[in-house]
GROMACS .gro file of C-alpha atoms in nm:
model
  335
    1UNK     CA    1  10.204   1.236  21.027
    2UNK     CA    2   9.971   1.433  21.272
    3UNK     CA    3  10.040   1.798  21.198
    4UNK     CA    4  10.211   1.945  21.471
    5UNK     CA    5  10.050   2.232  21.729
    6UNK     CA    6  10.307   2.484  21.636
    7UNK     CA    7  10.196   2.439  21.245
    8UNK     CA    8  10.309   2.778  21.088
    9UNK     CA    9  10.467   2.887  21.330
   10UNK     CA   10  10.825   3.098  21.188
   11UNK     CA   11  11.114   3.063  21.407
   12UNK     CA   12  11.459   3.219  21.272
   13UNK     CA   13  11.747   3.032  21.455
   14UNK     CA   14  12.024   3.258  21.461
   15UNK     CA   15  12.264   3.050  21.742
   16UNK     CA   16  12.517   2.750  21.806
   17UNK     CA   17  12.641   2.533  22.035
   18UNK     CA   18  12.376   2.376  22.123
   19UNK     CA   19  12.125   2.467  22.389
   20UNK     CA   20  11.953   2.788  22.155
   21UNK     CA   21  11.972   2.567  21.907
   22UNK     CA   22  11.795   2.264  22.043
   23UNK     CA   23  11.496   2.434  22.178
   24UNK     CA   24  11.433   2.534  21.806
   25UNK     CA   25  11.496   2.186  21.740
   26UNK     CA   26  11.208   2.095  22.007
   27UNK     CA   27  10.992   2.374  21.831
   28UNK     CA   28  11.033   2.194  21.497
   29UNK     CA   29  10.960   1.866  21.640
   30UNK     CA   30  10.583   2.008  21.693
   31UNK     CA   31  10.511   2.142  21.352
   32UNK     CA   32  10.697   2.525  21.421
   33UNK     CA   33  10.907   2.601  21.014
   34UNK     CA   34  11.260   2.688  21.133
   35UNK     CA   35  11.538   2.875  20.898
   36UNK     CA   36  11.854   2.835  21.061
   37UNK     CA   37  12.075   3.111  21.004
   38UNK     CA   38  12.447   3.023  20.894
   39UNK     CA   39  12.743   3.199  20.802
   40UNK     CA   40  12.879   3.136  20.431
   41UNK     CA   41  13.134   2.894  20.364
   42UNK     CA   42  13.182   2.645  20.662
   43UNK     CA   43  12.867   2.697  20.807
   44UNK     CA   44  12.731   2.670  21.160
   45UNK     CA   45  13.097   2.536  21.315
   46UNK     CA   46  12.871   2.305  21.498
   47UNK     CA   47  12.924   2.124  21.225
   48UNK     CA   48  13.198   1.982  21.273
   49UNK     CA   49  13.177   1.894  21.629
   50UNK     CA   50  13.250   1.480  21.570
   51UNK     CA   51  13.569   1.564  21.367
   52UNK     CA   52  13.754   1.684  21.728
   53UNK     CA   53  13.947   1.450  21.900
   54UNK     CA   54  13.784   1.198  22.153
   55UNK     CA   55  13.444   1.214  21.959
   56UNK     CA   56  13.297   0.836  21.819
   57UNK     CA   57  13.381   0.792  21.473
   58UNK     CA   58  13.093   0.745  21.208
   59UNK     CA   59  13.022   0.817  20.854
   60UNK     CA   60  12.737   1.052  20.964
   61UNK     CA   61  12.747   1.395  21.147
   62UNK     CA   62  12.511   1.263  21.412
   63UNK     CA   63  12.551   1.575  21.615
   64UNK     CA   64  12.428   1.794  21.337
   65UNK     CA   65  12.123   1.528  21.285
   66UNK     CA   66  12.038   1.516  21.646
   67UNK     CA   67  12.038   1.911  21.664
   68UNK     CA   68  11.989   2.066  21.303
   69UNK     CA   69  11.688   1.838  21.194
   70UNK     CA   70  11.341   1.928  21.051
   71UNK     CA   71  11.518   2.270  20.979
   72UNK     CA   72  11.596   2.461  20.668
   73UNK     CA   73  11.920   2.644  20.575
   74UNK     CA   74  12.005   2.984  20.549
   75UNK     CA   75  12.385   3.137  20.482
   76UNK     CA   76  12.373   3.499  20.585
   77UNK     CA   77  12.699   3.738  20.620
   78UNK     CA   78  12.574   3.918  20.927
   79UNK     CA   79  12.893   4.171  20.940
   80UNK     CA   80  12.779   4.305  20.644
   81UNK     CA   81  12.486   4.539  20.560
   82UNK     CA   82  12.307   4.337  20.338
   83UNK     CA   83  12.308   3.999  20.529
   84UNK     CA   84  12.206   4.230  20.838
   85UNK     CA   85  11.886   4.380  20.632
   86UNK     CA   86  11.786   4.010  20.491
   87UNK     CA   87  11.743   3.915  20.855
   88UNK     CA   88  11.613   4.219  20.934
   89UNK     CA   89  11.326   4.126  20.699
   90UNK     CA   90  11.296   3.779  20.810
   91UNK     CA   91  11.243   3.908  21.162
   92UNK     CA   92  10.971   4.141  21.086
   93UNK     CA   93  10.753   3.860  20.956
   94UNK     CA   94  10.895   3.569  21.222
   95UNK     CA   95  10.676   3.449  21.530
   96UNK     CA   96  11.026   3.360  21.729
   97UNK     CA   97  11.391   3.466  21.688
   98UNK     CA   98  11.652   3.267  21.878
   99UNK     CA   99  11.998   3.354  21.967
  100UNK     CA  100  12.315   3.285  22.169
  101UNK     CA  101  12.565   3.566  22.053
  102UNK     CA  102  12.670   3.806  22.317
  103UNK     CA  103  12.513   4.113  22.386
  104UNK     CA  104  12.813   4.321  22.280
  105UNK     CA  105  12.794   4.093  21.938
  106UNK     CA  106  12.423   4.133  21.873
  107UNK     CA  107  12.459   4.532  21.897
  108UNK     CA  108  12.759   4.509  21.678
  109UNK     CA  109  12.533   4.310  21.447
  110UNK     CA  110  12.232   4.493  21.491
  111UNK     CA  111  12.058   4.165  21.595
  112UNK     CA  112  11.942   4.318  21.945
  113UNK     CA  113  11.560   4.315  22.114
  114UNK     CA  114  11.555   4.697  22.062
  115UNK     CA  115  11.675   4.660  21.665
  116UNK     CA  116  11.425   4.386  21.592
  117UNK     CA  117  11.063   4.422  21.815
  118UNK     CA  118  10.991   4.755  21.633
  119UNK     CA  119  10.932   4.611  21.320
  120UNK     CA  120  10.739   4.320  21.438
  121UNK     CA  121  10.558   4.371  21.804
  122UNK     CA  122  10.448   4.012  21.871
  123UNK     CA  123  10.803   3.858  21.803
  124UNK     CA  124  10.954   3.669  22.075
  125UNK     CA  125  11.326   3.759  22.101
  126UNK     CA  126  11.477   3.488  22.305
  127UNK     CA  127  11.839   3.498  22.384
  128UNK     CA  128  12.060   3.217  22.531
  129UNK     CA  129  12.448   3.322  22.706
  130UNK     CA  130  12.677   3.176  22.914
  131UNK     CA  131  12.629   3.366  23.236
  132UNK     CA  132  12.355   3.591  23.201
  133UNK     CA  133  12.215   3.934  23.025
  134UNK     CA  134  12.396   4.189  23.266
  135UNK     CA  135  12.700   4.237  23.516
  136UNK     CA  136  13.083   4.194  23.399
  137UNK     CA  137  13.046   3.864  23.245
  138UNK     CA  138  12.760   3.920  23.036
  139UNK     CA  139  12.969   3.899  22.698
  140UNK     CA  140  13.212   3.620  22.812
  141UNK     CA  141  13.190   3.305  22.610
  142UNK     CA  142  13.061   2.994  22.810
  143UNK     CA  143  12.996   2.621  22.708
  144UNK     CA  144  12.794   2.345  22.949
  145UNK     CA  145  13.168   2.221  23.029
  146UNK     CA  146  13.224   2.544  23.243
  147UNK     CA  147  12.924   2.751  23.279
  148UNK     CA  148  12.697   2.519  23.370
  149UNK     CA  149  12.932   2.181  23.481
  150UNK     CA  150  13.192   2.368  23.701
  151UNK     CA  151  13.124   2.757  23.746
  152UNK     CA  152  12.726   2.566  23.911
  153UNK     CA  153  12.964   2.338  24.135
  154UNK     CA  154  12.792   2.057  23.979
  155UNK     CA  155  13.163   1.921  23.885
  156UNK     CA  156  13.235   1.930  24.228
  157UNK     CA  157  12.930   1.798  24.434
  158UNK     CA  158  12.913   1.497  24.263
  159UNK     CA  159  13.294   1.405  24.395
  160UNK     CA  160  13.285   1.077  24.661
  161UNK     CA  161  13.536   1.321  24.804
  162UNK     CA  162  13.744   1.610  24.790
  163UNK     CA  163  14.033   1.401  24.703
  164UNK     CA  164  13.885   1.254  24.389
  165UNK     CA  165  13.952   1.404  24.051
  166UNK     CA  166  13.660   1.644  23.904
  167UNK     CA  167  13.448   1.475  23.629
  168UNK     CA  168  13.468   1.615  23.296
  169UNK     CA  169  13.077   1.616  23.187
  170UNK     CA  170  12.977   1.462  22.825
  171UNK     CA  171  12.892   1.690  22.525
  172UNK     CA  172  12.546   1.809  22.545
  173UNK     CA  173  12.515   1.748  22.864
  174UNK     CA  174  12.406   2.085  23.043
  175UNK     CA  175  12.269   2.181  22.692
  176UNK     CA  176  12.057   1.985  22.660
  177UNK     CA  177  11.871   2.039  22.970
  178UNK     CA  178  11.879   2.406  22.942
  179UNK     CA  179  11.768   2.334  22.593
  180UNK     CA  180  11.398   2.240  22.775
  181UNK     CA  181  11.399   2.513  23.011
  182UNK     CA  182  11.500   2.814  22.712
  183UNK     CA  183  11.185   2.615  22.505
  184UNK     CA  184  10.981   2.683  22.816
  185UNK     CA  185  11.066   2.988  22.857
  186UNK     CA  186  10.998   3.066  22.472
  187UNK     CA  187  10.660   2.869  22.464
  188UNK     CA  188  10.559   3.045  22.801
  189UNK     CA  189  10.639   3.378  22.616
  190UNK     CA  190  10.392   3.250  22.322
  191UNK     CA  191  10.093   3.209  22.583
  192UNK     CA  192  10.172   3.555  22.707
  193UNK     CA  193  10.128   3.647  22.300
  194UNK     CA  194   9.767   3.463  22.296
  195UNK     CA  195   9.671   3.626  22.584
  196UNK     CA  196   9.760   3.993  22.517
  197UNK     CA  197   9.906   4.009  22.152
  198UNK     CA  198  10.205   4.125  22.193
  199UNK     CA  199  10.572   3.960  22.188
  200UNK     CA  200  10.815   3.962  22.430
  201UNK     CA  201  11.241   3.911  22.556
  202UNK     CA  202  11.260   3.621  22.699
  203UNK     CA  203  11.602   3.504  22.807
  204UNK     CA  204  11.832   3.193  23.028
  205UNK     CA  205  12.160   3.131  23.086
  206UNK     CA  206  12.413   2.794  23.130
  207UNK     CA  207  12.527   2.886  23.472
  208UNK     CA  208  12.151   2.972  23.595
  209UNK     CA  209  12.051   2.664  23.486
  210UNK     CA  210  12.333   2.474  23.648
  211UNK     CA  211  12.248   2.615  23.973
  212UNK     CA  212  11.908   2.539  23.959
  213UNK     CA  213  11.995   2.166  23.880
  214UNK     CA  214  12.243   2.184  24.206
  215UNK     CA  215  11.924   2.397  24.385
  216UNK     CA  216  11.886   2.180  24.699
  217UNK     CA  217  12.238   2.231  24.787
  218UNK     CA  218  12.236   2.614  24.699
  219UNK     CA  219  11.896   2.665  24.917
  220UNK     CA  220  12.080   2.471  25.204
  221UNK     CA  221  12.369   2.668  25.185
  222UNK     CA  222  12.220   3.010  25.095
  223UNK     CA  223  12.000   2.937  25.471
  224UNK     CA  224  12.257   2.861  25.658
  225UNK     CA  225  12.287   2.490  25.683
  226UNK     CA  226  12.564   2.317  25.789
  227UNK     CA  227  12.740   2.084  25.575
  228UNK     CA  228  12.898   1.745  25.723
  229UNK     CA  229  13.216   1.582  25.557
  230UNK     CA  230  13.160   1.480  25.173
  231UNK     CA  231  13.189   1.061  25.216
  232UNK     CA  232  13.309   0.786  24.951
  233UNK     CA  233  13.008   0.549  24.932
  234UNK     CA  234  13.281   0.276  25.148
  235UNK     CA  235  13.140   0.507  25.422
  236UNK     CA  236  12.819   0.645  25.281
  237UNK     CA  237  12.587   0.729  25.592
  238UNK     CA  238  12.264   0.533  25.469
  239UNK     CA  239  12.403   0.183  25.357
  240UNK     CA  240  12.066   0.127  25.168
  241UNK     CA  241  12.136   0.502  24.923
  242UNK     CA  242  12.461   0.370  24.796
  243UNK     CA  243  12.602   0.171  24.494
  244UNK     CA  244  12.802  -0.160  24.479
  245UNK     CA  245  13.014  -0.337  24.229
  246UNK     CA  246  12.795  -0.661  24.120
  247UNK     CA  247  13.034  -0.981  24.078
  248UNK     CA  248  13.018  -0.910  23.650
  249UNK     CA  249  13.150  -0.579  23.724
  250UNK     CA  250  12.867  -0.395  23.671
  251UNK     CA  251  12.715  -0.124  23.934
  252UNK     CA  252  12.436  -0.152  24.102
  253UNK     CA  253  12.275   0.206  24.343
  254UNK     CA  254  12.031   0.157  24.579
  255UNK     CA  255  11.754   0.451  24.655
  256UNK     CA  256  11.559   0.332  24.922
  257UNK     CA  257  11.383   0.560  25.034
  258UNK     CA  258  11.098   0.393  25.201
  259UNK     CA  259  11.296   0.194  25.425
  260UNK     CA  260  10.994   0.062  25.689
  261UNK     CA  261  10.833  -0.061  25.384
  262UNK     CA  262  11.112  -0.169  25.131
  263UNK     CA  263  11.405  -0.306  25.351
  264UNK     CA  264  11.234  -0.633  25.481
  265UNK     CA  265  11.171  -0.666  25.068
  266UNK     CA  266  11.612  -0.620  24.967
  267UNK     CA  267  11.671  -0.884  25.272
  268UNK     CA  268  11.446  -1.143  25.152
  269UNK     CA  269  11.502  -1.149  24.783
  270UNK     CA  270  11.911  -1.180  24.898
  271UNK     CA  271  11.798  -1.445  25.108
  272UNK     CA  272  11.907  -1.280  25.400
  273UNK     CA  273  11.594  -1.262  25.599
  274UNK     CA  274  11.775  -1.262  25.937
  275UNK     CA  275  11.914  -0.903  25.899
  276UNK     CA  276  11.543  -0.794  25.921
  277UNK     CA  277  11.518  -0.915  26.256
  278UNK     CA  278  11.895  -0.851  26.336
  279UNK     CA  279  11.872  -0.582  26.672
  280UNK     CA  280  12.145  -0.413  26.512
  281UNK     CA  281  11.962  -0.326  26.151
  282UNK     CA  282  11.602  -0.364  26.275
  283UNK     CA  283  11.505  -0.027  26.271
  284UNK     CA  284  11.586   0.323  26.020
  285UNK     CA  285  11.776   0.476  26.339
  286UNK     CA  286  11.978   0.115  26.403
  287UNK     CA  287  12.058   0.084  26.043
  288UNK     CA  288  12.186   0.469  25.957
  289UNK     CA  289  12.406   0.415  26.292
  290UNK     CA  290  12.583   0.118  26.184
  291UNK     CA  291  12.596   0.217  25.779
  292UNK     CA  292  12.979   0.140  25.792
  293UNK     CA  293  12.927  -0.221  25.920
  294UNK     CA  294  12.594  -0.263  25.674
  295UNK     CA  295  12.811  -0.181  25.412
  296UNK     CA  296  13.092  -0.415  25.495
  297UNK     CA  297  12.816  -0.694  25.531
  298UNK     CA  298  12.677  -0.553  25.140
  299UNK     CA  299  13.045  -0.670  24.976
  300UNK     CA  300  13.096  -1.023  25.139
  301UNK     CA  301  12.936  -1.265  24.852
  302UNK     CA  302  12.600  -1.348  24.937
  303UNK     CA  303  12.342  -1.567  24.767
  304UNK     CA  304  12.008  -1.440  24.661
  305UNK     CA  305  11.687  -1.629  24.746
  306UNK     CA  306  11.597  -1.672  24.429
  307UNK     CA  307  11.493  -1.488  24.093
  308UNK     CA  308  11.203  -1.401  23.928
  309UNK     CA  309  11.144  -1.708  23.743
  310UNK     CA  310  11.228  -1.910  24.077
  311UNK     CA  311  11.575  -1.981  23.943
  312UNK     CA  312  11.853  -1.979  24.233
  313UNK     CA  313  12.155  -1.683  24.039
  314UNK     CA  314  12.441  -1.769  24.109
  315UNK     CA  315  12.666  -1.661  24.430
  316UNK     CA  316  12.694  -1.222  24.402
  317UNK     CA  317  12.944  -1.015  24.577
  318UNK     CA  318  12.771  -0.747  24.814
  319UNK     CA  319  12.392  -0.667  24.713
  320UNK     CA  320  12.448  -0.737  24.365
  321UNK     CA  321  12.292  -1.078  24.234
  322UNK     CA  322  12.236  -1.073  23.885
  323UNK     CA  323  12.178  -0.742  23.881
  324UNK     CA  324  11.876  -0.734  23.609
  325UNK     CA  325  11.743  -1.038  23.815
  326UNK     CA  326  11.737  -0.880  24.115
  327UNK     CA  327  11.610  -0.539  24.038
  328UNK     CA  328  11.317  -0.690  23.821
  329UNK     CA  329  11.218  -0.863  24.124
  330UNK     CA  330  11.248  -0.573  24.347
  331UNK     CA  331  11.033  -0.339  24.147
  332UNK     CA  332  10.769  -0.615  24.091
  333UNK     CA  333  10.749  -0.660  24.495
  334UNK     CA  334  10.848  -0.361  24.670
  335UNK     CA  335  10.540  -0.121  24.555
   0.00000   0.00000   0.00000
């Protein structure tokens, strides 16, 4: 294999559950030689993460292959003095040290910026919490399911409605994410290191990252805007950014978001050319003023013209043909 651009670079992984721990992963993937540090015994209770209830069931620990690969090893008791002075020495001769204890846990450990940089003034320290570096819930103990999923209001905006139970989100979800955004951050601290020679803290959080994913929403409501009724897509405001139920029971969405250009193109291929001239869906404005009735028109079964291979699919319920058929043809045609 091509050797990778972070070829000897050391990177000490010191964290869990999973977002400090991935962007090491990420580093490995492009040459970097990680030692991930474990306590004795059990190990890293990551783990074990497929043995809880609700998780597929497989003879391999695919969690710990997706996150723990390319790296080596390394059980270290870090309550005691010895385990504390091993790192200590791993650190002075490291490029990057990663970690997601708590503040109040890396001074108890003696794992903190100010205990390691001293020894080793081009290390980059980069620490991953739940909810941030400072202020009263610096220390508190956060995982993508709350920090970033709910505390962000992710859980909530994506509700049709505020009727509709919250989502739980999937593991790895936020972490993953904020997995690419901590590597950024870390890789970002290692141009800063080219440029002037010396290391740096570098540090993100779940929740930060959450809001930044939910950004357009925040920025609206942290200027003021006003916010209109949350809809269920049965009376979405732009019939043509919505999702229907296809006649296999499959889902189809619809993000059209060059309407002049790509609505004459969804009418024809579902052989309903005479909604393009129809006064009431002719134009943007006529069609976002009549959504409701656009929908209702979208789940009556309707017949598509015909398929990419000139085939005739069979009869679909609302804009959903054979779904693959149909969208095939609409990418191919609607550039």
């Amino acid at each position: 294999m091509e050797k990778g651009i972070f070829e000897g670079l050391k990177v000490l992984d010191c964290a869990s559950f999973i977002a400090a721990p991935a962007a090491a992963t990420v580093l490995s993937d492009f040459g970097a030689d990680v030692i991930k540090i474990e306590p004795p015994g059990a190990g890293d209770p990551y783990r074990n993460l497929p043995n809880l209830p609700g998780y597929p069931q497989s003879e391999h620990n695919f969690a710990w292959m997706l996150e723990a690969r390319n790296k080596r090893s390394l059980a270290l008791d870090l309550s005691k003095p010895e385990g504390q002075a091993v790192l200590h020495k791993l650190a002075a001769e490291a490029d990057v040290f990663i970690t997601n204890y708590p503040p109040q846990v890396r001074e108890r450990l003696g794992i903190t910026h100010a205990h390691l940089a001293p020894n080793n003034e081009r290390l980059i320290y980069a620490s991953f919490t739940g909810y941030g570096e400072k202020g009263e819930e610096a220390n508190k103990p956060g995982f993508d399911s709350n920090a970033y999923w709910a505390r962000s209001g992710l859980m909530d905006l994506v509700r049709a409605d505020e009727n509709t139970t919250p989502a739980r989100s999937i593991a790895g979800m936020g972490d993953h994410p904020c997995a690419m955004a901590f590597y950024g951050a870390i890789v970002t601290a290692l141009y800063k290191r080219e440029r002037t020679g010396k290391g740096s803290h570098v540090a993100s959080n779940l929740m930060a990252n959450g809001v930044w994913a939910a950004s357009v929403l925040v920025q609206a409501k942290l200027v003021g805007a006003k916010f209109g009724e949350r809809r269920p897509r049965e009376r979405a405001l732009n019939a043509v950014t919505n999702h229907y139920q296809c006649k296999d029971g499959r889902w189809l969405i619809l993000s059209l978001l060059n309407e002049d250009k790509q609505w004459p193109t969804l009418a024809r291929i579902l052989g309903r050319e005479d909604l393009v001239t129809d006064p009431r869906f002719e134009t943007k404005k006529e069609r976002h003023a009549r959504s409701l009735e656009l929908i209702k028109i979208s789940t009556r079964p309707l017949r598509p013209k015909t398929s990419p291979n000139g085939a005739r699919p069979s009869t679909a319920t609302g804009w959903c043909s054979a779904s693959s058929a149909f969208s095939t043809t609409f990418r191919t045609t609607s550039r």
